[in-house]
JSON list of C-alpha atoms in Angstrom, two decimals:
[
{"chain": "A", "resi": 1365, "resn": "UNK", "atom": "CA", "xyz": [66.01, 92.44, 124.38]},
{"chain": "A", "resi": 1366, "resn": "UNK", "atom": "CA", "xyz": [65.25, 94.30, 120.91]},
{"chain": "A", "resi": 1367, "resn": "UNK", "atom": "CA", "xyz": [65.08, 92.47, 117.67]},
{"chain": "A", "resi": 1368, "resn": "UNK", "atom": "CA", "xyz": [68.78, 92.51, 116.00]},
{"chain": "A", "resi": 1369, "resn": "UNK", "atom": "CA", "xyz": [68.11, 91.40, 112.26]},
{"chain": "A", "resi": 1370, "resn": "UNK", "atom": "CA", "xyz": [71.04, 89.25, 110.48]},
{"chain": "A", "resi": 1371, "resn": "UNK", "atom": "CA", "xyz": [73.64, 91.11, 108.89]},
{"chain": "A", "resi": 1372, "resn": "UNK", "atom": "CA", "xyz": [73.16, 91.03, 104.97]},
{"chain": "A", "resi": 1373, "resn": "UNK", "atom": "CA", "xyz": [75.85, 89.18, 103.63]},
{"chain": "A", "resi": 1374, "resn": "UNK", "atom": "CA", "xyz": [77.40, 89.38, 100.03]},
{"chain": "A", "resi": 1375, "resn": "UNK", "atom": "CA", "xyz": [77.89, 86.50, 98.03]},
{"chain": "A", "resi": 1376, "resn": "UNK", "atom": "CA", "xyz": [81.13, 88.29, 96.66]},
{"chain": "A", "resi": 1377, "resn": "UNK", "atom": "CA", "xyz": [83.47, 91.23, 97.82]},
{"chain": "A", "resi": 1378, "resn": "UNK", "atom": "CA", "xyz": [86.53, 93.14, 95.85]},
{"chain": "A", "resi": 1379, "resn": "UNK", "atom": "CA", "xyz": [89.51, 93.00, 96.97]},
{"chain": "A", "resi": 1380, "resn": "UNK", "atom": "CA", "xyz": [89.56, 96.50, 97.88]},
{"chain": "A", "resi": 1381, "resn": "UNK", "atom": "CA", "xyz": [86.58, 95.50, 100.18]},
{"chain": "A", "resi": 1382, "resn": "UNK", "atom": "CA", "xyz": [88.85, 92.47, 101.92]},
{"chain": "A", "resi": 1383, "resn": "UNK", "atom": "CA", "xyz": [91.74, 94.74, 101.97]},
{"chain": "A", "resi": 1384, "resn": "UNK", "atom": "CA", "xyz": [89.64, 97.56, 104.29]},
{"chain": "A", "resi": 1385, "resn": "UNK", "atom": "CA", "xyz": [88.59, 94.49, 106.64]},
{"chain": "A", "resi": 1386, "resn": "UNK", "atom": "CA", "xyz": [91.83, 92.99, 107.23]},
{"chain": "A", "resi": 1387, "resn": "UNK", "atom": "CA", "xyz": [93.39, 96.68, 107.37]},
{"chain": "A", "resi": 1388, "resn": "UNK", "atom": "CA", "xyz": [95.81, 96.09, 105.02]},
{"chain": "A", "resi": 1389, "resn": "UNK", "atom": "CA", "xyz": [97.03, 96.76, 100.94]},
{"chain": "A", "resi": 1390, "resn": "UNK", "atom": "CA", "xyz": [95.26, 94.92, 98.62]},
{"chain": "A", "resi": 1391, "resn": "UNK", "atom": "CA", "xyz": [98.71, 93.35, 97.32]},
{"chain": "A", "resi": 1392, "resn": "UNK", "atom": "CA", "xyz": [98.97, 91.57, 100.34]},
{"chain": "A", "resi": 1393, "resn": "UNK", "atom": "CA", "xyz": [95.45, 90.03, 99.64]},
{"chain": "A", "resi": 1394, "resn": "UNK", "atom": "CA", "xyz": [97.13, 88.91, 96.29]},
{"chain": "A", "resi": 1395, "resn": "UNK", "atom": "CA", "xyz": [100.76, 87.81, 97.92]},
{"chain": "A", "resi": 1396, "resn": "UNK", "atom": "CA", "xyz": [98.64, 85.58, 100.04]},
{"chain": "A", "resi": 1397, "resn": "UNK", "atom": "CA", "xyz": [96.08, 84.56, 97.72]},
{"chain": "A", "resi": 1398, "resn": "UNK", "atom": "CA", "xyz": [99.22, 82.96, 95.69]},
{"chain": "A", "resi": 1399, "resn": "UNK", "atom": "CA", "xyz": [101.00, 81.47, 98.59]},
{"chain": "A", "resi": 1400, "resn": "UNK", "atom": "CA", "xyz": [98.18, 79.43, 100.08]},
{"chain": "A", "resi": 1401, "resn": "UNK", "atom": "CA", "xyz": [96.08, 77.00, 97.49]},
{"chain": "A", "resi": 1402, "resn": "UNK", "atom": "CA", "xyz": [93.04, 77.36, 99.93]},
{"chain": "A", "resi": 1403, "resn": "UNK", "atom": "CA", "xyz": [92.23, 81.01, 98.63]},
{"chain": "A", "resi": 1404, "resn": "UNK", "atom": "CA", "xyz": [91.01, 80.60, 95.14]},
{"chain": "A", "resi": 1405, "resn": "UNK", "atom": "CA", "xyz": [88.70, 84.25, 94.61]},
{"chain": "A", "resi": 1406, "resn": "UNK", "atom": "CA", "xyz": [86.50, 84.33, 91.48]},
{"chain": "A", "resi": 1407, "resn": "UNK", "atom": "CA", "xyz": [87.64, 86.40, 88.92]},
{"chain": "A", "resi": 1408, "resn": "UNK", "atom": "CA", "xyz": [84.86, 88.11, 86.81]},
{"chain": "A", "resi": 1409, "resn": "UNK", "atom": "CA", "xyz": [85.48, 89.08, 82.82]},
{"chain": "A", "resi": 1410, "resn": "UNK", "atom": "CA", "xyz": [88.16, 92.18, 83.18]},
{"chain": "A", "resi": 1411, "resn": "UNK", "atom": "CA", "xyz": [90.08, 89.99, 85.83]},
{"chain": "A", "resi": 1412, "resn": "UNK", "atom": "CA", "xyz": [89.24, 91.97, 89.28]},
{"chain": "A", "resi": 1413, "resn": "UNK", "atom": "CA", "xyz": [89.30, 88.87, 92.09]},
{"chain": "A", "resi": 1414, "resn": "UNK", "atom": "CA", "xyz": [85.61, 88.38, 93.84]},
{"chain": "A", "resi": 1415, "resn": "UNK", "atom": "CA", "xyz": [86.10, 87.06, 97.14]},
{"chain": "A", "resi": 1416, "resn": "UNK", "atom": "CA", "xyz": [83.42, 84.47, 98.41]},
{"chain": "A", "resi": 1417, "resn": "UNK", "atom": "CA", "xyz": [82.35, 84.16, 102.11]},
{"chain": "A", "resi": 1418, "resn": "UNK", "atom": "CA", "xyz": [84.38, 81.24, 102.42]},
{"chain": "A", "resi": 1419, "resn": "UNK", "atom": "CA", "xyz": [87.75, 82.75, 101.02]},
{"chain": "A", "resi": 1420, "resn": "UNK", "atom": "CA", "xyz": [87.05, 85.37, 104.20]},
{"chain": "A", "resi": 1421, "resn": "UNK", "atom": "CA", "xyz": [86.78, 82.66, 106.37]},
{"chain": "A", "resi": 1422, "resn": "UNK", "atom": "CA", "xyz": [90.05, 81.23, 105.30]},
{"chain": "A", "resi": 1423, "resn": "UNK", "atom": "CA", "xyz": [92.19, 84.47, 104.99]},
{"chain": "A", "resi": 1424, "resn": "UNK", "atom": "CA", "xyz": [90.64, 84.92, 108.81]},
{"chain": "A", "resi": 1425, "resn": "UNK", "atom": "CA", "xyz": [92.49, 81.42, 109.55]},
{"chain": "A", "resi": 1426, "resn": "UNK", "atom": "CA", "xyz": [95.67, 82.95, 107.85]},
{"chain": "A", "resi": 1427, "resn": "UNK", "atom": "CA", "xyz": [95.81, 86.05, 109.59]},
{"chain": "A", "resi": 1428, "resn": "UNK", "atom": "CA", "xyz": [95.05, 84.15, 113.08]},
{"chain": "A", "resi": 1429, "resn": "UNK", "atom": "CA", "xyz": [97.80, 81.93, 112.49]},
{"chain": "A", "resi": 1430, "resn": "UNK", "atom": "CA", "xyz": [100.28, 84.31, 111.34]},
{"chain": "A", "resi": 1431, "resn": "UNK", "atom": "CA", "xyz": [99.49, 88.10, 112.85]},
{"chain": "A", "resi": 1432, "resn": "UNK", "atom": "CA", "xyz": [98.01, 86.43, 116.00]},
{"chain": "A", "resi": 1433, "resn": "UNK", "atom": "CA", "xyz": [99.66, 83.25, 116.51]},
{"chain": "A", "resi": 1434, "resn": "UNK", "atom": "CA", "xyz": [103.56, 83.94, 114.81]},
{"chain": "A", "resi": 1435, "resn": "UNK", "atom": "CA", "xyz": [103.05, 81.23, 112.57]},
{"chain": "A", "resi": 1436, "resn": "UNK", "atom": "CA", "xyz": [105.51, 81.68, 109.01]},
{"chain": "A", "resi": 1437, "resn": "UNK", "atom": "CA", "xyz": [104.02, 81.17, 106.09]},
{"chain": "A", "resi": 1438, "resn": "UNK", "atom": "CA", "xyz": [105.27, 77.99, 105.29]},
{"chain": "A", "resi": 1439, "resn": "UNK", "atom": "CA", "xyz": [104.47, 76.90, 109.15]},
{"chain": "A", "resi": 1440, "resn": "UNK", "atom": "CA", "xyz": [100.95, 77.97, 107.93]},
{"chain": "A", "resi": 1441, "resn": "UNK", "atom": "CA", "xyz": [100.45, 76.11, 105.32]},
{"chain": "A", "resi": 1442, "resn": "UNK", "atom": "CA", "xyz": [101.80, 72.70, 106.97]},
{"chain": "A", "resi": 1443, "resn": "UNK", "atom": "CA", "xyz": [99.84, 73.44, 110.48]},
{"chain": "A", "resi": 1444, "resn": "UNK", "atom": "CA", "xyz": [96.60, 74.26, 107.72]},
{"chain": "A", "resi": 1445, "resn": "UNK", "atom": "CA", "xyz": [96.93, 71.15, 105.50]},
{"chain": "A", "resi": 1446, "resn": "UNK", "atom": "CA", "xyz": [97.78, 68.72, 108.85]},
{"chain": "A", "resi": 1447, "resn": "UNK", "atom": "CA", "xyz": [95.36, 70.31, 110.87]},
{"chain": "A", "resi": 1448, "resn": "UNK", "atom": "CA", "xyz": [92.32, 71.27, 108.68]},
{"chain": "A", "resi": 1449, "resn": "UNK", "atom": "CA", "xyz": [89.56, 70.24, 111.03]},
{"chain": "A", "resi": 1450, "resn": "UNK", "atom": "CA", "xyz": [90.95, 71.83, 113.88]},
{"chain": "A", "resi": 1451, "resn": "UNK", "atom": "CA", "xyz": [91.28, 75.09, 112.86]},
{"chain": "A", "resi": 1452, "resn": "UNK", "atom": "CA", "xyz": [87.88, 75.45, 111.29]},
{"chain": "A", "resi": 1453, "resn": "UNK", "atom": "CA", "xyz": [86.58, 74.78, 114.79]},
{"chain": "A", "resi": 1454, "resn": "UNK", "atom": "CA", "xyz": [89.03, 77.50, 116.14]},
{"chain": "A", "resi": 1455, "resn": "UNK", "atom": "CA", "xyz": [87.83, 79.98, 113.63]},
{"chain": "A", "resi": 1456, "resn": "UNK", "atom": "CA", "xyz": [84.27, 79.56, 114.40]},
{"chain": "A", "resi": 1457, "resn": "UNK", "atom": "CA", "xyz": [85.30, 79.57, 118.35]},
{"chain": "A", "resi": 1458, "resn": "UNK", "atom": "CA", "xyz": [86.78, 83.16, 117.48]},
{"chain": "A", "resi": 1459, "resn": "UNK", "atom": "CA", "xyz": [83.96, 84.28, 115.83]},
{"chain": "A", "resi": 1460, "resn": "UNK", "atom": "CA", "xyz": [81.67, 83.28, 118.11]},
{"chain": "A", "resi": 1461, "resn": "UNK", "atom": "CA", "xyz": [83.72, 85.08, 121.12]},
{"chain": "A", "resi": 1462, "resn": "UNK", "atom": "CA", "xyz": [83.90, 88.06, 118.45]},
{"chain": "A", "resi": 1463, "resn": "UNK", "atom": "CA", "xyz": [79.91, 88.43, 118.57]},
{"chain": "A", "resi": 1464, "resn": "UNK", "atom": "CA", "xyz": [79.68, 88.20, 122.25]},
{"chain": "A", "resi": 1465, "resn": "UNK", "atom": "CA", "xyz": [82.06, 90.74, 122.85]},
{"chain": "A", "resi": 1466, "resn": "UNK", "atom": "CA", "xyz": [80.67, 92.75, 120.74]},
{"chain": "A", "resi": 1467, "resn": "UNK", "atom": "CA", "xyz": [77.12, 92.28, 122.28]},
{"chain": "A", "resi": 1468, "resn": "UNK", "atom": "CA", "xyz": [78.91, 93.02, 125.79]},
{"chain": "A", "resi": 1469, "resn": "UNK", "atom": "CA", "xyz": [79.91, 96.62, 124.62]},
{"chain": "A", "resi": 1470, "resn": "UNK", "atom": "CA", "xyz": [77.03, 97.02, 123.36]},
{"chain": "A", "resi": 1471, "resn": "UNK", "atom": "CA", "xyz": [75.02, 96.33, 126.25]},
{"chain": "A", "resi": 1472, "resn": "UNK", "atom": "CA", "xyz": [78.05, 98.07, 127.93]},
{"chain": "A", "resi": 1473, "resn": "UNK", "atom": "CA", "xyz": [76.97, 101.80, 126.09]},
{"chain": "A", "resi": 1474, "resn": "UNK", "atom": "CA", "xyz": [73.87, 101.35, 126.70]},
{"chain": "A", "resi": 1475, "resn": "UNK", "atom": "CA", "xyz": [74.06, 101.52, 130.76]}
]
């Protein structure tokens, strides 16, 4: 099996950037970022919000719970604050079955 290296990861990404991954407008970013407490993005000198790893991780959660899952936002926030522990494991379950798939269609094209 060939040598994958790690993907470089940024310590901060626009919102523009989160936006394009999610597929979606950057003012939902921001209605989200004020609804749930867990999404606090730096903000540099002129204002523009610099998302860190972890605020991807927890806007992952979000949309899992309420694009996958049907979850309101209000059921959101409850199910995140009772069941914190929980659904960090679930998000790093979903991650992990997000690499191996894509390592299967990899291996898939290259047959």
């Amino acid at each position: 099996m060939p040598y994958k290296e790690k993907e470089i990861q940024k310590s901060y990404y626009p919102i523009g950037e989160v936006a394009e991954m999610f597929d979606v407008n950057t003012s939902m970013i921001r209605f989200y970022e004020k609804e749930f407490d867990i999404l606090q993005p730096k903000k540099n000198a002129k204002g523009n919000r610099l998302f860190r790893p972890e605020d991807i991780t927890n806007l992952k959660i979000i949309f899992n719970l309420i694009k996958d899952k049907g979850f309101t936002i209000q059921g959101a926030k409850d199910f995140m604050k009772k069941n914190k522990k929980e659904v960090d494991e679930q998000q790093k379950v979903i991650e992990a079955l997000e690499k191996i798939k894509s390592f299967m269609l990899e291996l898939k094209e290259q047959l």
